[in-house]
PDB file of C-alpha atoms in Angstrom:
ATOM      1  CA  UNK A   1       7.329 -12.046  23.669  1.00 88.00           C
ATOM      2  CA  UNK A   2       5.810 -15.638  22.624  1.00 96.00           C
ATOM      3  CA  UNK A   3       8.576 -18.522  21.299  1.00 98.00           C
ATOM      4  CA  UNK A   4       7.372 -21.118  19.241  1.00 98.00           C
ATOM      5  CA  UNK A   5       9.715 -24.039  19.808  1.00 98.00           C
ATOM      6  CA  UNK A   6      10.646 -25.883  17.036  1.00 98.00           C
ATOM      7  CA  UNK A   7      10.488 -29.220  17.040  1.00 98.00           C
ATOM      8  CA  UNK A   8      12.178 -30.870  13.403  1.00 98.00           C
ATOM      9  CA  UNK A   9      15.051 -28.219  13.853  1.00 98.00           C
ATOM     10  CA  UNK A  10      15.694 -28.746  17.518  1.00 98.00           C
ATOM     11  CA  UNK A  11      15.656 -33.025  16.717  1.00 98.00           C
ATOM     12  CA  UNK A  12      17.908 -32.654  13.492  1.00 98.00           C
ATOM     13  CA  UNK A  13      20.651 -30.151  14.751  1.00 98.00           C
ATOM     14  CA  UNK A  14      20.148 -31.541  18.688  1.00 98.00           C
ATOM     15  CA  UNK A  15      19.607 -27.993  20.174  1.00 98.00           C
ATOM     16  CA  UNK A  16      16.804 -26.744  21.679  1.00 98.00           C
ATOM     17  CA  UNK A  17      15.686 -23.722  18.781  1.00 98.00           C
ATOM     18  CA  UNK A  18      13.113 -21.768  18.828  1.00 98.00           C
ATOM     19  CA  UNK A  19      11.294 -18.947  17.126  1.00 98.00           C
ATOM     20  CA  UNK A  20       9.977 -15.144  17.803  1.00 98.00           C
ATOM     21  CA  UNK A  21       8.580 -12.852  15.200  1.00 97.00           C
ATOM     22  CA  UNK A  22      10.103  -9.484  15.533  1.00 96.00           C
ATOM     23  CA  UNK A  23       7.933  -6.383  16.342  1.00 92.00           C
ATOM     24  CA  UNK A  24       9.682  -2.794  16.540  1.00 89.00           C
ATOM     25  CA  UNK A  25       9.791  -2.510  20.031  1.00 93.00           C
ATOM     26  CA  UNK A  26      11.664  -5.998  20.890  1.00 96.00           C
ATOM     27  CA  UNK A  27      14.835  -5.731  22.390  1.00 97.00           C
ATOM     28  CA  UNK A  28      17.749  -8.392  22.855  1.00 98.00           C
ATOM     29  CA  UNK A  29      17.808  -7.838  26.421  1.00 97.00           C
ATOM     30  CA  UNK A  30      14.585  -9.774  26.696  1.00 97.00           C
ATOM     31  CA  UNK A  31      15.265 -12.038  23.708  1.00 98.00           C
ATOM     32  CA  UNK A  32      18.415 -13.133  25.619  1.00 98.00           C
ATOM     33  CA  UNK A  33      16.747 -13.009  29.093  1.00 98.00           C
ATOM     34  CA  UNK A  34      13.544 -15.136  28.468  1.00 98.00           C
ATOM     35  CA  UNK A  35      15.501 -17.423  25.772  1.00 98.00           C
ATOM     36  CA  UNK A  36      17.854 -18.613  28.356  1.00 98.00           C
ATOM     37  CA  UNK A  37      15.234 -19.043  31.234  1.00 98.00           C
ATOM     38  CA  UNK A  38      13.116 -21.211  29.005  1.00 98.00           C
ATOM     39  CA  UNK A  39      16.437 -23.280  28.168  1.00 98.00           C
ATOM     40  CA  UNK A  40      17.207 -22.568  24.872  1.00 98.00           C
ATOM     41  CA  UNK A  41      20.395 -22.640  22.845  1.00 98.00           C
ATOM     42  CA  UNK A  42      19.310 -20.435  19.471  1.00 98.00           C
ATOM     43  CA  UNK A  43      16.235 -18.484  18.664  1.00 98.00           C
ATOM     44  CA  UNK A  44      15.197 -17.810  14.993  1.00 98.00           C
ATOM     45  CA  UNK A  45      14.301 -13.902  14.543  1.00 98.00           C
ATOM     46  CA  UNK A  46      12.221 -13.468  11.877  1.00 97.00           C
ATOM     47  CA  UNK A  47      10.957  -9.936  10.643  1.00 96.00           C
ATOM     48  CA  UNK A  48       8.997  -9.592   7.541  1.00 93.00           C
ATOM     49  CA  UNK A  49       7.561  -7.155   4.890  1.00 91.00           C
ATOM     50  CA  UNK A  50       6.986  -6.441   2.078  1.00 90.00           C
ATOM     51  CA  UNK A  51      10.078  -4.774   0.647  1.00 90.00           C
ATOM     52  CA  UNK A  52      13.674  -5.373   1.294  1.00 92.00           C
ATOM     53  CA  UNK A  53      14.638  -4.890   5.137  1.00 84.00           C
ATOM     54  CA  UNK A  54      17.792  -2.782   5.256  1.00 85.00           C
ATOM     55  CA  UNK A  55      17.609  -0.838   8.679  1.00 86.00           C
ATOM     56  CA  UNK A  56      18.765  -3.071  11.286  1.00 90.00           C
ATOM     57  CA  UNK A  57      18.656  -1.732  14.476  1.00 91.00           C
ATOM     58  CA  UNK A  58      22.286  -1.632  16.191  1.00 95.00           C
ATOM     59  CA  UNK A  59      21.114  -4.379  18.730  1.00 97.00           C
ATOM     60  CA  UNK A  60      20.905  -6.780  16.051  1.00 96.00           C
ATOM     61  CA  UNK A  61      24.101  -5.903  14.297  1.00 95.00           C
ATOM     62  CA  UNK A  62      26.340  -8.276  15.831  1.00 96.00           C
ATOM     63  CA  UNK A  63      24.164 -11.556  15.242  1.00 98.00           C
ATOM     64  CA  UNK A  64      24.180 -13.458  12.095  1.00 98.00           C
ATOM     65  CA  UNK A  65      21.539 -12.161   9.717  1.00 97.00           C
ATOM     66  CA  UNK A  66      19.964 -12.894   6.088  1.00 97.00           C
ATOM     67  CA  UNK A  67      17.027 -11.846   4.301  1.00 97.00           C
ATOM     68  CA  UNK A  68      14.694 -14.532   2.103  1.00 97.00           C
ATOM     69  CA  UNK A  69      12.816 -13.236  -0.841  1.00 98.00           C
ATOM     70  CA  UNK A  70       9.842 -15.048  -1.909  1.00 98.00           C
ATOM     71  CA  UNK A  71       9.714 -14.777  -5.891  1.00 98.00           C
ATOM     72  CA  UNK A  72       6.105 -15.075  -8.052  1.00 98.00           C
ATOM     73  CA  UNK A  73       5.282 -15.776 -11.006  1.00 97.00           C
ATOM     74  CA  UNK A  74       1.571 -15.431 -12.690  1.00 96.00           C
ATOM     75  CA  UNK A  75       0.916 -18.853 -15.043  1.00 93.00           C
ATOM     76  CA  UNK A  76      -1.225 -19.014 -18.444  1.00 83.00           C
ATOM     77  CA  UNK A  77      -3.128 -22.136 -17.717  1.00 73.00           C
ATOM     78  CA  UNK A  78      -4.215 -24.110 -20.894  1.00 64.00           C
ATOM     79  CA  UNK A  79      -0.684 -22.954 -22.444  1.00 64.00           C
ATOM     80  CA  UNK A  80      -0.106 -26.130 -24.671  1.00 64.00           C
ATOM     81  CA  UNK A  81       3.711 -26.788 -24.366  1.00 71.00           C
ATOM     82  CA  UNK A  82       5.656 -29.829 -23.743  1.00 81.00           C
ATOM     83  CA  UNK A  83       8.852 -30.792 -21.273  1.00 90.00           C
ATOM     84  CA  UNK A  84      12.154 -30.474 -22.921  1.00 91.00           C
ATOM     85  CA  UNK A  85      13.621 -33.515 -24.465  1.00 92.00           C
ATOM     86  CA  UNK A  86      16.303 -33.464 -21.466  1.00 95.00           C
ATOM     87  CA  UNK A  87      14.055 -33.346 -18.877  1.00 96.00           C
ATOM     88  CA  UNK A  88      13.390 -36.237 -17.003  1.00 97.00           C
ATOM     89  CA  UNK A  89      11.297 -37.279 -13.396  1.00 96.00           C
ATOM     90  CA  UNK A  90      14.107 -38.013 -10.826  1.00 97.00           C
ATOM     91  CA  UNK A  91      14.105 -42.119  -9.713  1.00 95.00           C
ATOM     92  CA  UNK A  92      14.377 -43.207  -6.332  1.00 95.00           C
ATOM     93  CA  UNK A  93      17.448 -44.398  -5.355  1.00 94.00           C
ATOM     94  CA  UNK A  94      19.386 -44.383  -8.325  1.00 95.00           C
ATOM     95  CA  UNK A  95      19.765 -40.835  -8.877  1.00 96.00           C
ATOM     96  CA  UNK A  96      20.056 -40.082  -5.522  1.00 94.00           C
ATOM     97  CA  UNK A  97      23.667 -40.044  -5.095  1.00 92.00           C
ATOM     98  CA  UNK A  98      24.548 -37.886  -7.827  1.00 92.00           C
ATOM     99  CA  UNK A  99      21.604 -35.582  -6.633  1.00 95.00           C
ATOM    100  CA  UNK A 100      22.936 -35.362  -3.004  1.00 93.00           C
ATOM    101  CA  UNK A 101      26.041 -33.681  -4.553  1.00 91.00           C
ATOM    102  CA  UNK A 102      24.018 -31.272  -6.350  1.00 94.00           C
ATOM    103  CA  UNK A 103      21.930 -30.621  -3.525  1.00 94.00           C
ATOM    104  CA  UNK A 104      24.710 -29.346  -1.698  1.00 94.00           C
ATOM    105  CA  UNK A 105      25.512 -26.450  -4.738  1.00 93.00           C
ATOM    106  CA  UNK A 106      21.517 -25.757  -4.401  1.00 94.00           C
ATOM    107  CA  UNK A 107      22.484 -24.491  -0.556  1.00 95.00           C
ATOM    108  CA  UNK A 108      25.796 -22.065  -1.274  1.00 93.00           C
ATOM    109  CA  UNK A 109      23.812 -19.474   0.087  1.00 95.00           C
ATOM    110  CA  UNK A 110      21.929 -21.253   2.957  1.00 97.00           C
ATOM    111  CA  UNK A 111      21.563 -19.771   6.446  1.00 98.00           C
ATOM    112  CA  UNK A 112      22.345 -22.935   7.605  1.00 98.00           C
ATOM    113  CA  UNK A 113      25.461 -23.163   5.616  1.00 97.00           C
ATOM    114  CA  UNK A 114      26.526 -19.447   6.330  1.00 98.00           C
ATOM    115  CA  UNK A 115      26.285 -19.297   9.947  1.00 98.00           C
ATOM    116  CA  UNK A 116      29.429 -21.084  10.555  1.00 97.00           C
ATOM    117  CA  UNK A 117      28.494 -22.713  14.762  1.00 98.00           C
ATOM    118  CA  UNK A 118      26.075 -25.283  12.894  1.00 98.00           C
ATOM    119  CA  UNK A 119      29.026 -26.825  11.415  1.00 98.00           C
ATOM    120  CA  UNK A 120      29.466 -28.001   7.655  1.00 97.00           C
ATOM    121  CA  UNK A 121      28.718 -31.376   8.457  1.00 97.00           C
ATOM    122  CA  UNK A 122      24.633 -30.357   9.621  1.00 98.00           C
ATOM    123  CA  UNK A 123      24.264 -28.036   6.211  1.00 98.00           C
ATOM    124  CA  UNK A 124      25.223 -30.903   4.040  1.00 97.00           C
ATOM    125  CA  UNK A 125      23.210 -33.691   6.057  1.00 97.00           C
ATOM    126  CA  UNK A 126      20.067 -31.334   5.888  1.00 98.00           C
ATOM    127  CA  UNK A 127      20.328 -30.813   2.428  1.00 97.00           C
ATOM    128  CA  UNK A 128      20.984 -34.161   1.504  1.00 96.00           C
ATOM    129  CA  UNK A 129      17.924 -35.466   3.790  1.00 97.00           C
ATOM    130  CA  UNK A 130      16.062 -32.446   2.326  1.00 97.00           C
ATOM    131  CA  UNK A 131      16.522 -34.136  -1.503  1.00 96.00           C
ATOM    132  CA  UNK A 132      16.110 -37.366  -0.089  1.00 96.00           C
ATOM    133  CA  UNK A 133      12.618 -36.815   0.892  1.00 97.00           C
ATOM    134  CA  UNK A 134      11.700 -34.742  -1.833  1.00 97.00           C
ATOM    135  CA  UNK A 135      12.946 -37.445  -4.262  1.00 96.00           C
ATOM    136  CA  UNK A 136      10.429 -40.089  -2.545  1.00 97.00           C
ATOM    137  CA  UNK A 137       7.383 -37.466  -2.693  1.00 96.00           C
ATOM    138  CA  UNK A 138       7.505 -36.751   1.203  1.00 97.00           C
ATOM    139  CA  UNK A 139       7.970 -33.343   0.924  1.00 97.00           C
ATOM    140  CA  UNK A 140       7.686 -32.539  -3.021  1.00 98.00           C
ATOM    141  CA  UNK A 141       5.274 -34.021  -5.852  1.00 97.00           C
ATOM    142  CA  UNK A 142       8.362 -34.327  -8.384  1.00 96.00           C
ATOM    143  CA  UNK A 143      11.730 -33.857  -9.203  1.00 98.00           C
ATOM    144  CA  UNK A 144      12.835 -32.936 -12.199  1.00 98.00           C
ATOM    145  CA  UNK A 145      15.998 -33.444 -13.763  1.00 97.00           C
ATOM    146  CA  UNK A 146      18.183 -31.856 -16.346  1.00 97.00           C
ATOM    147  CA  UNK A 147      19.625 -35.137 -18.249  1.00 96.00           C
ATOM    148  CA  UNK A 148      21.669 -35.600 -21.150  1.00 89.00           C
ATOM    149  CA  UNK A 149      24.837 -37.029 -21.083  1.00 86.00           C
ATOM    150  CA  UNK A 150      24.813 -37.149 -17.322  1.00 93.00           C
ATOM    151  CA  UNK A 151      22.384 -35.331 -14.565  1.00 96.00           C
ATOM    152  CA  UNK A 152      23.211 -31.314 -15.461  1.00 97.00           C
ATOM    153  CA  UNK A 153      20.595 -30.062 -12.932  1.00 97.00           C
ATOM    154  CA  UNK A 154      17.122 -30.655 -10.914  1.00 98.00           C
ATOM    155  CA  UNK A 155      14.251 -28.608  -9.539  1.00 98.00           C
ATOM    156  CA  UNK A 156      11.746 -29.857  -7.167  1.00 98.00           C
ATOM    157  CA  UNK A 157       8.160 -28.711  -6.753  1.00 98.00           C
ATOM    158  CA  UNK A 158       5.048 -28.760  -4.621  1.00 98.00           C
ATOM    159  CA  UNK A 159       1.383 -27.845  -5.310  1.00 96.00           C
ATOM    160  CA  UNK A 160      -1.093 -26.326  -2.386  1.00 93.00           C
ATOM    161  CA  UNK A 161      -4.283 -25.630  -3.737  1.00 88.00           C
ATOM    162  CA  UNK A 162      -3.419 -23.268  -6.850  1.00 91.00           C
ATOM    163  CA  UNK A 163       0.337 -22.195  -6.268  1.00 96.00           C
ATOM    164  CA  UNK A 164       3.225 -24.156  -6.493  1.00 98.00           C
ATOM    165  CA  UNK A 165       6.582 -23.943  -5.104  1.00 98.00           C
ATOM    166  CA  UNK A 166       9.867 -24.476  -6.203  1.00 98.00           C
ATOM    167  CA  UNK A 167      11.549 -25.628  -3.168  1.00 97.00           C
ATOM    168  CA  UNK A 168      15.448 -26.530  -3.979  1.00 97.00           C
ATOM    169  CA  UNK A 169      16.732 -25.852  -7.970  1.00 97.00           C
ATOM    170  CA  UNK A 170      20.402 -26.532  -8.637  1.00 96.00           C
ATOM    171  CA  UNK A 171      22.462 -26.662 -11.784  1.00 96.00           C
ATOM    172  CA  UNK A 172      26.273 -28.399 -11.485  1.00 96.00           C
ATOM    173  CA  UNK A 173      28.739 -25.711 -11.470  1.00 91.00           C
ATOM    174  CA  UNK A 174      30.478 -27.286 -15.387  1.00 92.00           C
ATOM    175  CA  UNK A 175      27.297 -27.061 -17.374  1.00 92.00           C
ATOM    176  CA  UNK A 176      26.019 -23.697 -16.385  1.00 90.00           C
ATOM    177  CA  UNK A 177      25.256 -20.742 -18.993  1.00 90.00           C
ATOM    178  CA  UNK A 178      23.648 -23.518 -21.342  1.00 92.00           C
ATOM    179  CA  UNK A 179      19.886 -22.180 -20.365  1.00 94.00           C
ATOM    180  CA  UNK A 180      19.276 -25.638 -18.115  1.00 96.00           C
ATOM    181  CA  UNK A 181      18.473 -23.207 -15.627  1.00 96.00           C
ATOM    182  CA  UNK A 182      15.750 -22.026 -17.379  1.00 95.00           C
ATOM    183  CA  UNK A 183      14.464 -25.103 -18.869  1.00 95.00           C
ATOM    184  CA  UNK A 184      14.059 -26.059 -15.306  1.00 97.00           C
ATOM    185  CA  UNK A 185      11.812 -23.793 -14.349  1.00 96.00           C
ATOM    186  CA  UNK A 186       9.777 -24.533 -18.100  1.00 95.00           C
ATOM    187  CA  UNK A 187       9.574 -28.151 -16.201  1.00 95.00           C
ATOM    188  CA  UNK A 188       8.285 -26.341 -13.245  1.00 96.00           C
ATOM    189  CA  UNK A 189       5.943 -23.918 -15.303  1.00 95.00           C
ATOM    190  CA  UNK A 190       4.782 -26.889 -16.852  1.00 94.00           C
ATOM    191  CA  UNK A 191       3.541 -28.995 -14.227  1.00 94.00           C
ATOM    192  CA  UNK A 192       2.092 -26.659 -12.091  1.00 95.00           C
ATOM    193  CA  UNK A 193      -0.015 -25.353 -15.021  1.00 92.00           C
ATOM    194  CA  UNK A 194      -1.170 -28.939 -15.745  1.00 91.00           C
ATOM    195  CA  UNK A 195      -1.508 -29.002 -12.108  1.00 92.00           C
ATOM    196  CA  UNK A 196      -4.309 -25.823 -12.871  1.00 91.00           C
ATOM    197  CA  UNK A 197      -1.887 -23.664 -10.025  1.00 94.00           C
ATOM    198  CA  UNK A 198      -2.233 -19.907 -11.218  1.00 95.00           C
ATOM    199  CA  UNK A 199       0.855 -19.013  -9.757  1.00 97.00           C
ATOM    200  CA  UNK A 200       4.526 -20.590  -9.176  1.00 97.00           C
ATOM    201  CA  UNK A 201       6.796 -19.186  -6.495  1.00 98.00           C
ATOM    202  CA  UNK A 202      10.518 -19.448  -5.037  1.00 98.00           C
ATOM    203  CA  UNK A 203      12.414 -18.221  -2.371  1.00 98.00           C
ATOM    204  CA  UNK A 204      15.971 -17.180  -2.284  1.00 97.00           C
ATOM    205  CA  UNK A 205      18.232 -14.487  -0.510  1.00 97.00           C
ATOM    206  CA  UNK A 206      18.772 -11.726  -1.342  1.00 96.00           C
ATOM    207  CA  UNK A 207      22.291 -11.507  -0.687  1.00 95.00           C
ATOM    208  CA  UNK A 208      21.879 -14.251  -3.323  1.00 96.00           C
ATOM    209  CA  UNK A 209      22.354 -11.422  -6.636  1.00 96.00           C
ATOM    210  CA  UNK A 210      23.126 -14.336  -9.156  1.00 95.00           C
ATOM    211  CA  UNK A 211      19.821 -16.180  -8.063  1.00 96.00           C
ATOM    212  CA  UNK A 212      17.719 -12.886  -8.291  1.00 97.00           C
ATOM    213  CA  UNK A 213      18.885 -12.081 -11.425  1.00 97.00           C
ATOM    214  CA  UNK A 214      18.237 -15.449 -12.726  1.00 97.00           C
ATOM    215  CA  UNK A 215      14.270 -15.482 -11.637  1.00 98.00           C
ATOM    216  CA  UNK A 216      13.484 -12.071 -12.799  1.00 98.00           C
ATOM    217  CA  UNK A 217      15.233 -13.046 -15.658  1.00 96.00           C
ATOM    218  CA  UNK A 218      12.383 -15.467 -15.776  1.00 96.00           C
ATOM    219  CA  UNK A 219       9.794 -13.472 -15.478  1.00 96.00           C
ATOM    220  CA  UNK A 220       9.685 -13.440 -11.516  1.00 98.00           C
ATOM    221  CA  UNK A 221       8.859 -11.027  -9.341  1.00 98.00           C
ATOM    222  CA  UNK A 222       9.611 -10.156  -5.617  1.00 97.00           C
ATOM    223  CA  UNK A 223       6.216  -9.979  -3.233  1.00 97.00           C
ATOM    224  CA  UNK A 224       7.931 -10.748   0.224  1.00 97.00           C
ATOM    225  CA  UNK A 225      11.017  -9.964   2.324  1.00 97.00           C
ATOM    226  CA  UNK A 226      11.584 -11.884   5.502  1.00 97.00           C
ATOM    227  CA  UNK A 227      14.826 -10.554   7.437  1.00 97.00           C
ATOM    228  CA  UNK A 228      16.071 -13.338   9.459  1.00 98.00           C
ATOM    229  CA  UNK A 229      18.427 -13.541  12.224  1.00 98.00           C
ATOM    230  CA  UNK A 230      20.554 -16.142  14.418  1.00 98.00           C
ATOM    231  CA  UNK A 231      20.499 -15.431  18.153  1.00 98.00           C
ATOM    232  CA  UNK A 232      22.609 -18.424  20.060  1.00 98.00           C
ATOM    233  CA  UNK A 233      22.148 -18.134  23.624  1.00 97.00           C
TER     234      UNK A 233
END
């Protein structure tokens, strides 16, 4: 069994954390043994496929536990349309405050927020750092915001070769059911096809119903199912 140690998680939350990738035939005895012999305090469990995980084996019942589903969606490049008239790029650091509080709705269904020993405190610095960075194009090429009489919502998105990603999409919890949602994800449609990606993507839980109705509602589809779990040592 081979554990990739993490380096960015283990600096941010100040634990030593790892990762192992699953196989049928791995057992928590040795997860536990050769965890704590190489010293460290939680070890990421992923297991993936491609449909929803719902067997867990009893070993792995006790430990935290969430599955991601990665969302598709084929674009129509050389679709003329244009952004919304509320849409707007997100400006460094003015809109960053008011964004750090959205950020925070954008992670109700986090892993990091849900498994309560990392503490409230970590989930909302990690978010906030996570829209902080994405805001000043470290980790994302824009962010897009939802702004009319004040900042409704935001997406953010990153190109790789000819996909894009949606990584964090939020809309404040008084101006939902108005369709910002969706005009969002026209502001992500719309870059990434000027951006000549063929496909946009974006992960959520599945636990997550509201979010998986929204994106299929969108014309999404599910392609991948990766069952995490939390083993603290």
């Amino acid at each position: 069994m081979e554990i990739t140690y993490l380096r960015w998680d283990s600096d941010f939350f100040q634990l030593k954390i790892g990762s192992i990738m699953l196989q049928e035939d791995t057992s928590i005895v040795d997860i536990m043994h050769q965890g704590r012999i190489q010293g460290f305090d939680l070890l990421y469990g992923f297991q993936e496929s491609d449909q929803n995980i719902t067997n867990i084996p009893l070993q792995f019942k006790p430990y935290y536990q969430t599955t991601n589903v990665l969302y598709s969606k084929k674009l129509q490049n050389g679709v003329n349309v244009t952004y919304d008239a509320a849409i707007r790029e997100a400006q460094y650091p003015e809109d960053l405050a008011k964004l750090h509080a959205l950020s925070i709705q954008a992670g109700h269904s986090s892993r990091f927020k849900l498994d309560l020993k990392f503490g409230y405190e970590k989930f909302k610095a990690l978010y906030e750092i996570w829209l902080s960075n994405s805001i000043q194009k470290l980790i994302a090429d824009h962010v897009f915001l939802h702004h009319h009489d004040d900042i409704e919502g935001f997406v953010t998105i990153k190109t790789n070769d000819h996909s894009a990603t949606i990584g964090l999409i939020a809309v404040d919890g008084q101006f939902r059911n108005k369709n910002i949602g969706g005009k969002l994800i026209g502001a992500a449609e719309i870059f990434a096809n000027n951006a000549q990606c063929s496909v946009l993507e974006v992960g959520t839980q599945v636990e997550n119903e509201g979010a998986c109705r929204f994106y299929e509602k969108n014309g999404f589809s599910p392609i991948h199912f990766n069952k995490i779990f939390h083993f603290w040592l």
